[in-house]
Coordinates of C-alpha atoms and ligand atoms in Angstrom, one line a residue:
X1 CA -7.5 21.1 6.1
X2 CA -6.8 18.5 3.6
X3 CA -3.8 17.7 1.8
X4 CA -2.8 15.4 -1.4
X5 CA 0.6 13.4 -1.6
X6 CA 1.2 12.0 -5.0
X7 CA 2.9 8.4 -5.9
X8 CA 1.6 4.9 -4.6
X9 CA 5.6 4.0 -2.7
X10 CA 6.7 3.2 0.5
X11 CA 7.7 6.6 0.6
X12 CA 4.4 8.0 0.5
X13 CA 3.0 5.9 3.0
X14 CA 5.5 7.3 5.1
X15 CA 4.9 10.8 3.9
X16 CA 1.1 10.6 4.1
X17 CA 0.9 8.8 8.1
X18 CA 3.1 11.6 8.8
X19 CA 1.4 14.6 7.4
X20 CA -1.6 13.3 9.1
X21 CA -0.5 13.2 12.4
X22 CA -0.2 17.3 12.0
X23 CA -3.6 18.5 14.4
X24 CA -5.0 20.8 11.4
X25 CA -4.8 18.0 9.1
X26 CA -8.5 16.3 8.5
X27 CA -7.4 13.9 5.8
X28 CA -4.4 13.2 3.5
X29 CA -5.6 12.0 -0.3
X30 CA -2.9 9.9 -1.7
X31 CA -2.9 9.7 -5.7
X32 CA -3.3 6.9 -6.5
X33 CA -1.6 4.9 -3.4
X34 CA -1.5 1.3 -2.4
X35 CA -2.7 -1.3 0.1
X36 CA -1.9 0.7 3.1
X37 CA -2.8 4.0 2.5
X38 CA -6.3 3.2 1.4
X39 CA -7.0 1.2 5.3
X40 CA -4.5 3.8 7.2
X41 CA -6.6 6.2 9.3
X42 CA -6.6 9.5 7.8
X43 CA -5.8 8.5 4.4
X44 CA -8.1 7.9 1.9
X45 CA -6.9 7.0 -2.0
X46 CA -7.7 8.7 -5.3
X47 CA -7.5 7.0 -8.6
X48 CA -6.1 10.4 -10.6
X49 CA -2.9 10.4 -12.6
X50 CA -3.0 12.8 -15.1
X51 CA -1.9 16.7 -14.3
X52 CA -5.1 18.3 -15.3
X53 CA -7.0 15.7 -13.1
X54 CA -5.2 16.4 -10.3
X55 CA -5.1 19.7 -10.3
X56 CA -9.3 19.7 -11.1
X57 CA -9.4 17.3 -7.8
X58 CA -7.3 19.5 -5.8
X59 CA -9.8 22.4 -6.7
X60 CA -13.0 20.6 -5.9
X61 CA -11.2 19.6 -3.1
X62 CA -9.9 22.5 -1.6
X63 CA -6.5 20.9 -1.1
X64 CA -4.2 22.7 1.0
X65 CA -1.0 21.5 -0.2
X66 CA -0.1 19.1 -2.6
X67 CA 3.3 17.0 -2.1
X68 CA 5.1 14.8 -4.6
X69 CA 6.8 11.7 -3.9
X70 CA 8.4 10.5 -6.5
X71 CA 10.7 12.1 -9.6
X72 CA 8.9 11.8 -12.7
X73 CA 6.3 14.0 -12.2
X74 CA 8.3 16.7 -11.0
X75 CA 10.5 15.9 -13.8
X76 CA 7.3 16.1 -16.3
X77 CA 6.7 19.8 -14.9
X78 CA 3.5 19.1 -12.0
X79 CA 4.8 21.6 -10.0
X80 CA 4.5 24.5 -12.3
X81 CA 1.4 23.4 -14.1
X82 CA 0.1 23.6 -9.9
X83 CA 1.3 27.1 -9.6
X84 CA 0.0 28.3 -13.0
X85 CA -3.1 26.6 -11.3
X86 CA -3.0 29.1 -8.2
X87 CA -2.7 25.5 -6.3
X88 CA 0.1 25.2 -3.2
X89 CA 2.6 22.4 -4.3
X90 CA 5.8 21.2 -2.5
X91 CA 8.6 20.2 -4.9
X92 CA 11.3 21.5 -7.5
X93 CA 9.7 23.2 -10.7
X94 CA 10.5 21.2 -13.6
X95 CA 13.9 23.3 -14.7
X96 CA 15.4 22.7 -10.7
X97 CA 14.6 19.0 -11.2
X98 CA 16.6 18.7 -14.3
X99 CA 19.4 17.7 -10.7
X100 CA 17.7 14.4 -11.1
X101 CA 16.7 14.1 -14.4
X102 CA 20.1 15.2 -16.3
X103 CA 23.4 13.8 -14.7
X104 CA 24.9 15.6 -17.6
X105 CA 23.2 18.9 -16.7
X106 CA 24.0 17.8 -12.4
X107 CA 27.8 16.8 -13.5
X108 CA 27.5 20.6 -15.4
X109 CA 26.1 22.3 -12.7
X110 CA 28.3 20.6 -10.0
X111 CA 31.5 22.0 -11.8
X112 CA 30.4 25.4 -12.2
X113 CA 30.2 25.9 -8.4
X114 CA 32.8 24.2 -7.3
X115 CA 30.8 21.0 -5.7
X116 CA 32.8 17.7 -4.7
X117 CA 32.0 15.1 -6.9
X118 CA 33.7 12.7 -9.4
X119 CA 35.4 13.5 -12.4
X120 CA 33.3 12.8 -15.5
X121 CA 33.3 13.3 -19.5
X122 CA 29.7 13.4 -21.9
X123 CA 28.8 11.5 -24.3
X124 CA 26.2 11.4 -27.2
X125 CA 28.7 8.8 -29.3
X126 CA 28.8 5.5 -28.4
X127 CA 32.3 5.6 -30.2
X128 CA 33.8 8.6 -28.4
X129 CA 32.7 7.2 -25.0
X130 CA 34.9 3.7 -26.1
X131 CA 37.3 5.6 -26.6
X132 CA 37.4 7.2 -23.1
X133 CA 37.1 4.3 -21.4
X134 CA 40.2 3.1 -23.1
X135 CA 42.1 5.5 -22.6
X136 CA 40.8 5.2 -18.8
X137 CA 40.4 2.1 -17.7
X138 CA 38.6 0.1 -15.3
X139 CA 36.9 0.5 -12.8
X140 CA 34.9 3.1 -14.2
X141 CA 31.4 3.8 -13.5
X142 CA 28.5 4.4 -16.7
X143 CA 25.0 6.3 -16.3
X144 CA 22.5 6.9 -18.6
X145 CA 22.1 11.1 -18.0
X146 CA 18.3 10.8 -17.9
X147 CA 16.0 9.0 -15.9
X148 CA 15.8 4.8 -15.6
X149 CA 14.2 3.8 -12.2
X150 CA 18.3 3.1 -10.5
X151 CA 18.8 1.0 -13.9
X152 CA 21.2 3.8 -15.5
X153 CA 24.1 3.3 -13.7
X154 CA 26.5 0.7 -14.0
X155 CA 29.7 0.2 -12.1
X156 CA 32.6 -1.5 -14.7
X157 CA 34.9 -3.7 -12.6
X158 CA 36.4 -3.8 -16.4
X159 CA 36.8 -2.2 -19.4
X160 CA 34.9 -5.0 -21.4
X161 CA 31.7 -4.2 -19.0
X162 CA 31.8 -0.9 -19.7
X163 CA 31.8 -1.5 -23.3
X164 CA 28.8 -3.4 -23.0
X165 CA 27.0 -1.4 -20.6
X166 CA 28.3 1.7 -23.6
X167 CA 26.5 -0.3 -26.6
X168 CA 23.1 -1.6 -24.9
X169 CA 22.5 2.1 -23.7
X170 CA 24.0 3.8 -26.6
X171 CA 23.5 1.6 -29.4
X172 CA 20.7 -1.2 -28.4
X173 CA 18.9 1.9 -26.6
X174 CA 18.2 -0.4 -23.9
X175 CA 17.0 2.7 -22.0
X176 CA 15.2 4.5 -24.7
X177 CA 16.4 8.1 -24.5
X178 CA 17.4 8.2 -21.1
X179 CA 20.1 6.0 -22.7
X180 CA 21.1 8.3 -25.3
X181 CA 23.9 10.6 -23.7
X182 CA 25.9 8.5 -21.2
X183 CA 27.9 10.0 -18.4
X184 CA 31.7 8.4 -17.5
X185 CA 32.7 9.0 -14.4
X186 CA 36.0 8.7 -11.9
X187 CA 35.2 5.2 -9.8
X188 CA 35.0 6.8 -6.0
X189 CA 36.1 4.3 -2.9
X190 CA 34.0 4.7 0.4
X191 CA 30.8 4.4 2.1
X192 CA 27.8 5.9 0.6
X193 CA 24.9 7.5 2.8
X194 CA 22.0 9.4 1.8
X195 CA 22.0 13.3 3.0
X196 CA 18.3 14.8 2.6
X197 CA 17.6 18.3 3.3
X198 CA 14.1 20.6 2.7
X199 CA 15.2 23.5 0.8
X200 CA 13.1 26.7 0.6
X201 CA 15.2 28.6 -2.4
X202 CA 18.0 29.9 0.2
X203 CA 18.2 28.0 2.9
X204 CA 18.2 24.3 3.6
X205 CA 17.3 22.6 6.5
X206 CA 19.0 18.6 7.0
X207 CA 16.8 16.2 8.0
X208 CA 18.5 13.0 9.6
X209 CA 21.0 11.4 7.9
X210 CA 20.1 7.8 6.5
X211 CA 21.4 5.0 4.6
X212 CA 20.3 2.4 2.0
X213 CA 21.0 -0.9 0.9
X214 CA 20.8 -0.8 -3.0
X215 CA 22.0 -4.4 -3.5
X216 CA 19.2 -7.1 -3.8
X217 CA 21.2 -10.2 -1.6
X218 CA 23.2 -9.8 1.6
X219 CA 26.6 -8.5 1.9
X220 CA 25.8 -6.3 -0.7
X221 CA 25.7 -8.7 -3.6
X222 CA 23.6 -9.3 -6.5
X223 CA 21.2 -6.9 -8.9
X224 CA 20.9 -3.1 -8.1
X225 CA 17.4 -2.7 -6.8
X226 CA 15.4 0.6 -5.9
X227 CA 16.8 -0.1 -1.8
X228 CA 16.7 -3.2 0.5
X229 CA 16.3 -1.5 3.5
X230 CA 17.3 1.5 5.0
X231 CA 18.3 3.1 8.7
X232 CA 18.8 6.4 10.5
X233 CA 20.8 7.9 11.7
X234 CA 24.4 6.8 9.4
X235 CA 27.4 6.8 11.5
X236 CA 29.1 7.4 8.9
X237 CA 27.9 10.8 8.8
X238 CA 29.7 12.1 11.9
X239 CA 29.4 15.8 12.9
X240 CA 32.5 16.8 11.3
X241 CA 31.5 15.3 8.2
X242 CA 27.8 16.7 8.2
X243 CA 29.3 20.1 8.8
X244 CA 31.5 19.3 5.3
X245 CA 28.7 18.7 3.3
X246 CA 26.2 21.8 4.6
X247 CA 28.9 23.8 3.7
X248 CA 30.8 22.4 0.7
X249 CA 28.1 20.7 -0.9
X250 CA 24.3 21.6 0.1
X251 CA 24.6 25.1 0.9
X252 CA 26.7 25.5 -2.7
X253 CA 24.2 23.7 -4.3
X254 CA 21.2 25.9 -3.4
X255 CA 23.1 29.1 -3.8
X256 CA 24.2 28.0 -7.4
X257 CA 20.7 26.9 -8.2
X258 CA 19.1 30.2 -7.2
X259 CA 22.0 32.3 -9.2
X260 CA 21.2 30.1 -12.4
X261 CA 18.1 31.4 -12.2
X262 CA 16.3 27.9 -11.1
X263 CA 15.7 28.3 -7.7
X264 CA 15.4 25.1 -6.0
X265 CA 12.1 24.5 -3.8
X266 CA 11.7 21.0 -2.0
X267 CA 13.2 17.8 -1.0
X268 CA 17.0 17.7 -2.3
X269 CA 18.8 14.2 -2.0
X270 CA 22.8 14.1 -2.2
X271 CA 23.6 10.5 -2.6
X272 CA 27.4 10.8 -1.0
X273 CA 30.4 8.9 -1.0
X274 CA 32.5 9.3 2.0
X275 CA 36.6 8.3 1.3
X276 CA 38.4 6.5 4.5
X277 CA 39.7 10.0 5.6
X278 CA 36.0 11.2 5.6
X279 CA 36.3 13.7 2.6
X280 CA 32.6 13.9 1.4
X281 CA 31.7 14.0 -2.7
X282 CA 28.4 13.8 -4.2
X283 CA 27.6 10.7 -6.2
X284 CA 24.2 11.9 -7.3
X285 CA 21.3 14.8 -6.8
X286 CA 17.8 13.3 -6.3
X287 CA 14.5 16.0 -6.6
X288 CA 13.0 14.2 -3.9
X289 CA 12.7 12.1 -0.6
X290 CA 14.8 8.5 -0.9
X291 CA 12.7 5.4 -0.8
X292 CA 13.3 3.4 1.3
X293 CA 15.0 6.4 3.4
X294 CA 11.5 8.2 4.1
X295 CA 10.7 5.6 6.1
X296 CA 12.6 5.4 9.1
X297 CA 13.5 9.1 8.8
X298 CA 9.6 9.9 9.0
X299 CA 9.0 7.3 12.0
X300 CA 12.1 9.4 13.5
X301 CA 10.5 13.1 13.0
X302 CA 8.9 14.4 15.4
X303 CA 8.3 17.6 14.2
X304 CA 5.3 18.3 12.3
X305 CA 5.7 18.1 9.2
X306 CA 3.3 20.0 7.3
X307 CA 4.9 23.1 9.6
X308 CA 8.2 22.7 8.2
X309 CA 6.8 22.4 4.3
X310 CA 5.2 25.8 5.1
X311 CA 8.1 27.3 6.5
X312 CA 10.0 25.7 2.7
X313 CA 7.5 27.3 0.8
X314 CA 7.1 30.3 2.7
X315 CA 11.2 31.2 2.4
X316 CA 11.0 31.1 6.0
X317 CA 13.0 28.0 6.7
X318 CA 16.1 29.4 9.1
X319 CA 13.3 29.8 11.4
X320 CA 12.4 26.1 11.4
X321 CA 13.9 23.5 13.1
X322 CA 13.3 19.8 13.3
X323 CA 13.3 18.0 16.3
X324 CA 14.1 14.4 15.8
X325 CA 13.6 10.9 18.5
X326 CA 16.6 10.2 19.5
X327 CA 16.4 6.6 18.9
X328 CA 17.5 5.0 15.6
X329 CA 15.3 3.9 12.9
X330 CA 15.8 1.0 10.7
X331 CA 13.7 -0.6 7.8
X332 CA 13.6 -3.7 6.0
X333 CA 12.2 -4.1 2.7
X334 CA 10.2 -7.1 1.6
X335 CA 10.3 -7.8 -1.8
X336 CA 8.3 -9.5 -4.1
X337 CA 9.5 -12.7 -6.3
X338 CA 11.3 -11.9 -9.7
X339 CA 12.2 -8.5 -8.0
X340 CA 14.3 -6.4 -9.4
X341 CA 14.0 -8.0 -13.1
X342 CA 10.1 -9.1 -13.2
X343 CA 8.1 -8.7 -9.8
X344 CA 5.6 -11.1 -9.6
X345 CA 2.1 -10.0 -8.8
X346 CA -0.9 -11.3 -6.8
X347 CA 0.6 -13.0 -4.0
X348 CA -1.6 -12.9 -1.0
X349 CA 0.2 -11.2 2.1
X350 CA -0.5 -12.6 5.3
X351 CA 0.5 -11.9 9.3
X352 CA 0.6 -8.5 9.4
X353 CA 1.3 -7.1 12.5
X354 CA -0.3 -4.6 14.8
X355 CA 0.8 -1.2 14.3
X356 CA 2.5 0.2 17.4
X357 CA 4.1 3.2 18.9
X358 CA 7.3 2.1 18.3
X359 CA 6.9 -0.1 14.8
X360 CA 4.9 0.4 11.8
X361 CA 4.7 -1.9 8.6
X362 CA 4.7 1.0 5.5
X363 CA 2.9 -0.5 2.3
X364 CA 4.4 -0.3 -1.3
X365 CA 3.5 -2.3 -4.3
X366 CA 0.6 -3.6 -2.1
X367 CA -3.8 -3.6 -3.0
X368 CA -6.8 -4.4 -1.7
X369 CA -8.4 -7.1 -3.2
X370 CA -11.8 -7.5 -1.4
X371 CA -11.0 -8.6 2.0
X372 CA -7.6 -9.7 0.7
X373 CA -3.9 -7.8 0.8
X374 CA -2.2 -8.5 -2.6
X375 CA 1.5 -7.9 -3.8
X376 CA 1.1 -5.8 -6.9
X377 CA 4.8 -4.4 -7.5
X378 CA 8.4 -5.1 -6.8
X379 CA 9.0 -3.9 -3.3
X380 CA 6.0 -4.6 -1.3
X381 CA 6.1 -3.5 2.1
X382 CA 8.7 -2.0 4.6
X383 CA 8.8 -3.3 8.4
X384 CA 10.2 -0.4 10.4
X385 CA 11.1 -0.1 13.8
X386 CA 12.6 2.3 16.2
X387 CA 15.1 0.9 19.3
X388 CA 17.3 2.3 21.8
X389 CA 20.4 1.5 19.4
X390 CA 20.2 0.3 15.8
X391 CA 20.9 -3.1 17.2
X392 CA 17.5 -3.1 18.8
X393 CA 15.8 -1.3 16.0
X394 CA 17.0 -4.0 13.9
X395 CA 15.7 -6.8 16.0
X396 CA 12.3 -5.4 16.7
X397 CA 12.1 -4.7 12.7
X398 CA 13.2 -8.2 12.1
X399 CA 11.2 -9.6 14.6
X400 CA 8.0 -7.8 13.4
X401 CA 9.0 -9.1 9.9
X402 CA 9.0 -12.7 11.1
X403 CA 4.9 -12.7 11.3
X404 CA 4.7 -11.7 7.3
X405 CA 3.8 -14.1 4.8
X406 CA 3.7 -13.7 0.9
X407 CA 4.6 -16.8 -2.0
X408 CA 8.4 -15.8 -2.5
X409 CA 8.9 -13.5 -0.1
X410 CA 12.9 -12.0 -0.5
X411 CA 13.9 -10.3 2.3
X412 CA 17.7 -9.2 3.1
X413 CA 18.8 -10.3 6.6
X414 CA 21.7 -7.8 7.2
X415 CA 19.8 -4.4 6.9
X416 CA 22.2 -2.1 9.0
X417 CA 25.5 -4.3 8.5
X418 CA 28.0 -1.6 7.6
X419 CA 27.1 0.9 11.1
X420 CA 26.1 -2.4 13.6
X421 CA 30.4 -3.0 12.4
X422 CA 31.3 0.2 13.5
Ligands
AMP501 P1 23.6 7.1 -8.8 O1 22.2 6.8 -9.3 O2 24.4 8.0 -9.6 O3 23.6 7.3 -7.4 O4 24.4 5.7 -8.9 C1 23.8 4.5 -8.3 C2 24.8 3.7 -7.5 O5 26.0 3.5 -8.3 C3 25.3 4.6 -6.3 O6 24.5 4.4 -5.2 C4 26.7 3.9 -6.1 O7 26.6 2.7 -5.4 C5 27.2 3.6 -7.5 N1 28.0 4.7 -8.1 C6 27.6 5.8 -8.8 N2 28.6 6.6 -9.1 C7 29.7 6.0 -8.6 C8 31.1 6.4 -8.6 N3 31.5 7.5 -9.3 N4 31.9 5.6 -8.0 C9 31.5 4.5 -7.4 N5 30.2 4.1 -7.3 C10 29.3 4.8 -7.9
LIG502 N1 16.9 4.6 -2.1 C1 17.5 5.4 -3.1 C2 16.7 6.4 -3.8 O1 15.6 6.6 -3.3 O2 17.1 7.0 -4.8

C-alpha cells in the first residue's frame, strides 16, 4: 500500500523512514519534503501544497493513509476536507486543533476540566493586559493565543519586557493576528519535557517520553528556536510522574475533548513543566508530533507504526501497545547561519555519513540541487543516534556529526545536559 505524510521537517523524515519500514508499505509520498526524503529508500517526494491537490493526488494515488506533520494544516481544516473526501487521514479535525492553535481556547478548556496548568488572564486590550502585568509583576510569561512558529511566547524576567513584548504583539501587530489576543500567564519553576501520546477519541496511548532544547546557544542561552536537539527517554519523567500526567492531565484532556463535542483524533503534545517536588502542569497543547522530538522517539519505536495509526483511527487503541528499544535516543540539530532570525540558504552540505543500524542523519530544510545537497531552511538536518546510555547516544550522535560540513554550521554541544546531570 502507499501512504502520504505531509510537511518537508525533520519530523517527517522521521515519520516517513518509519512508516516505511511497516512490510505492507510499498512507498511513503512525502508532500512536498526535503533533501532526504526525496534519496531515502521508500520515499519518493510530491510537489502538492494545496488541499484540493492533495486530496486529487491521494485519489489518483490510491493512498492509504494520509498523515500530517506539522500544525498549520491541521489548524487550516485538512483533516476534514480528507474525510468529506472519503480519504483516511491521521490528525485532529480542525475544531480539536483549536489545543494548538488558541492558547486562549487551550487555557479555557484546561479550566473547565480541571487540568494542571498555570494561572492565566485574556486579553484583546493592549491596555487591560498593562494593567495586569502591573498589578502582577515580573516574571511573567506573554503568548500570542494563535499560532507564530515558537515566536509567541515570551518569558518577562521584568515588567518593562513584558510591556514591550504587550505593545509589539498587541499594538505593532508584530505577529499579525496571532498577536491580537495575548495570554498572561503564572511564571512556572521546573524542568520542562515533552509528553506525546496517539489518541484515538477515548483512549491514549504514551509514546516515550522526550525532551528538547528550545534555546539556540549552550546552557540554554540565547534566541528561542523551533528545538536544538532532543533525546529519549527524559528522566525527568519518572514512573511516578508519568502515571501523574496519564491520569491528571492526558486522560482529562481526551475525556473533556470528546464531551465538548470535539473529539480528539491524533498525535497530542503536552509540553510539561515538572516543579522540584515532581508535581506535573501543562505548559502548552501541541496537535501534533514535536520536532525535533520525532526523531529519536521514531529511531526508538520499534513497533510498527502504521499498526498503531490504525488501531487510533479505528477506536481500537487499548488493544495496541508499543514496544520501544531500550536504549536511549538523542538528537542534535544542525542549524543553518542567521538561524533563528534569517536562515541563510544555499550552503552546500558536505560529509554525510553512512546510515547505520544504530545512527541515522534526518534531513530538514535540506534540497537536492543536481548532484549537490543544499541548506534551504533554518534547521537543516538532525544527527541521531541510539547508545546503551544517553551518554553513549550522545557521543555516537556527536561523533557522527563531526563528519558534516555546511558554511556556518551552528550546532549546540550540550544536547542532553540537564538528564547526563542527573
Ligand atoms: P509554549 O509555546 O507555550 O510551550 O511556550 C514556549 C516556551 O516558553 C516553553 O517551552 C517554556 O520554556 C516557556 N514557557 C511557557 N509558559 C511558561 C510558564 N508559564 N512559565 C515558565 N515558562 C514558560
Ligand atoms: N520541539 C518543540 C515543538 O515541536 O513544539
Amino acid at each position: 500500500m502507499k501512504l502520504l505524510v505531509i510537511g518537508s521537517g525533520g519530523r517527517e523524515h522521521a515519520l516517513a523512514w518509519k512508516l516505511a519500514q511497516s512490510p505492507r508499505v510499498q512507498k511513503v509520498y512525502v508532500a512536498p519534503g526535503n533533501g532526504g526524503t526525496a534519496t531515502e529508500t521508500g520515499l519518493e517526494n510530491t510537489v502538492l501544497s494545496s488541499f484540493p491537490e492533495l486530496i486529487n493526488f491521494a485519489k489518483k494515488e490510491q493512498i492509504h493513509l494520509t498523515v500530517v506533520g506539522p500544525e498549520a494544516p491541521l489548524a487550516e481544516g485538512i483533516v476534514d476536507a480528507f474525510r468529506e473526501a472519503g480519504l483516511a487521514i491521521f490528525g485532529p479535525t480542525r475544531a480539536a486543533a483549536q489545543l494548538e492553535a488558541s492558547k486562549d481556547f487551550a487555557k479555557q478548556f484546561m479550566a473547565r476540566h480541571g487540568l494542571p496548568t498555570a494561572k492565566h488572564a485574556s486579553f484583546t486590550r493592549a491596555q487591560d493586559a498593562r494593567a495586569y502585568v502591573e498589578k502582577q509583576g515580573a516574571p511573567v510569561v506573554v503568548k500570542a493565543d494563535g499560532l507564530a512558529a515558537g515566536k509567541g511566547v515570551v518569558v518577562a524576567a521584568s515588567v518593562a519586557e513584558a510591556m514591550s513584548a504587550i505593545d509589539r504583539m498587541m499594538l505593532e501587530n508584530s505577529l499579525g493576528a496571532a498577536g491580537a489576543r495575548v495570554v498572561i500567564e503564572e511564571f512556572l519553576e521546573g524542568e520542562e519535557a515533552s509528553f506525546i501520546v496517539l489518541s484515538d477519541g477515548a483512549h491514549a496511548l504514551p509514546l516515550a517520553t522526550s525532551q528538547d532544547h528550545k534555546r539556540l546557544r549552550d546552557g540554554d542561552r540565547g534566541p528561542n528556536t523551533g528545538g536544538m536537539g532532543a533525546y529519549s527517554p527524559a528522566p525527568v519523567v519518572t514512573p511516578g510522574v508519568h502515571a501523574r500526567v496519564m491520569r491528571e492531565i492526558i486522560q482529562p484532556a481526551i475525556s473533556g475533548m470528546a464531551k465538548d463535542g470535539t473529539p480528539y483524533v491524533g498525535f497530542l503534545y503536552a509540553g510539561l513543566m515538572i516543579d522540584r517536588a515532581s508535581n506535573p502542569q501543562t505548559l502548552e497543547f501541541n496537535c501534533r508530533l514535536g520536532d525535533p522530538e520525532t526523531q529519536p522517539i521514531m529511531l526508538r519505536l520499534k513497533s510498527d507504526l502504521l499498526g498503531l495509526l490504525e488501531h487510533a483511527l479505528a477506536g481500537t487503541l487499548e488493544h495496541a501497545e508499543a514496544e520501544w528499544d531500550r536504549r536511549a535516543a538523542l538528537g542534535v540539530v544542525l542549524a543553518a547561519a542567521g538561524y533563528p532570525e534569517a536562515p541563510r540558504k544555499g550552503d552546500e552540505i558536505r560529509g554525510l555519513p553512512k546510515p547505520a543500524e544504530d545512527c541515522r542523519v534526518f534531513h530538514a530544510g535540506t534540497r537536492l540541487d543536481g548532484g549537490r545537497l543544499l541548506a534551504s531552511g533554518g534547521r537543516v538536518l538532525c544527527v541521531t543516534a541510539l547508545g546503551d546510555s544517553l551518554k553513549l547516544a550522545r557521543r555516537r550522535a556527536y561523533a557522527a556529526a563531526e563528519s558534516i560540513r555546511f558554511e556556518g554550521m551552528q550546532m549546540r554541544a550540550d544536547i542532553g545536559h540537564r538528564a547526563l546531570k542527573k
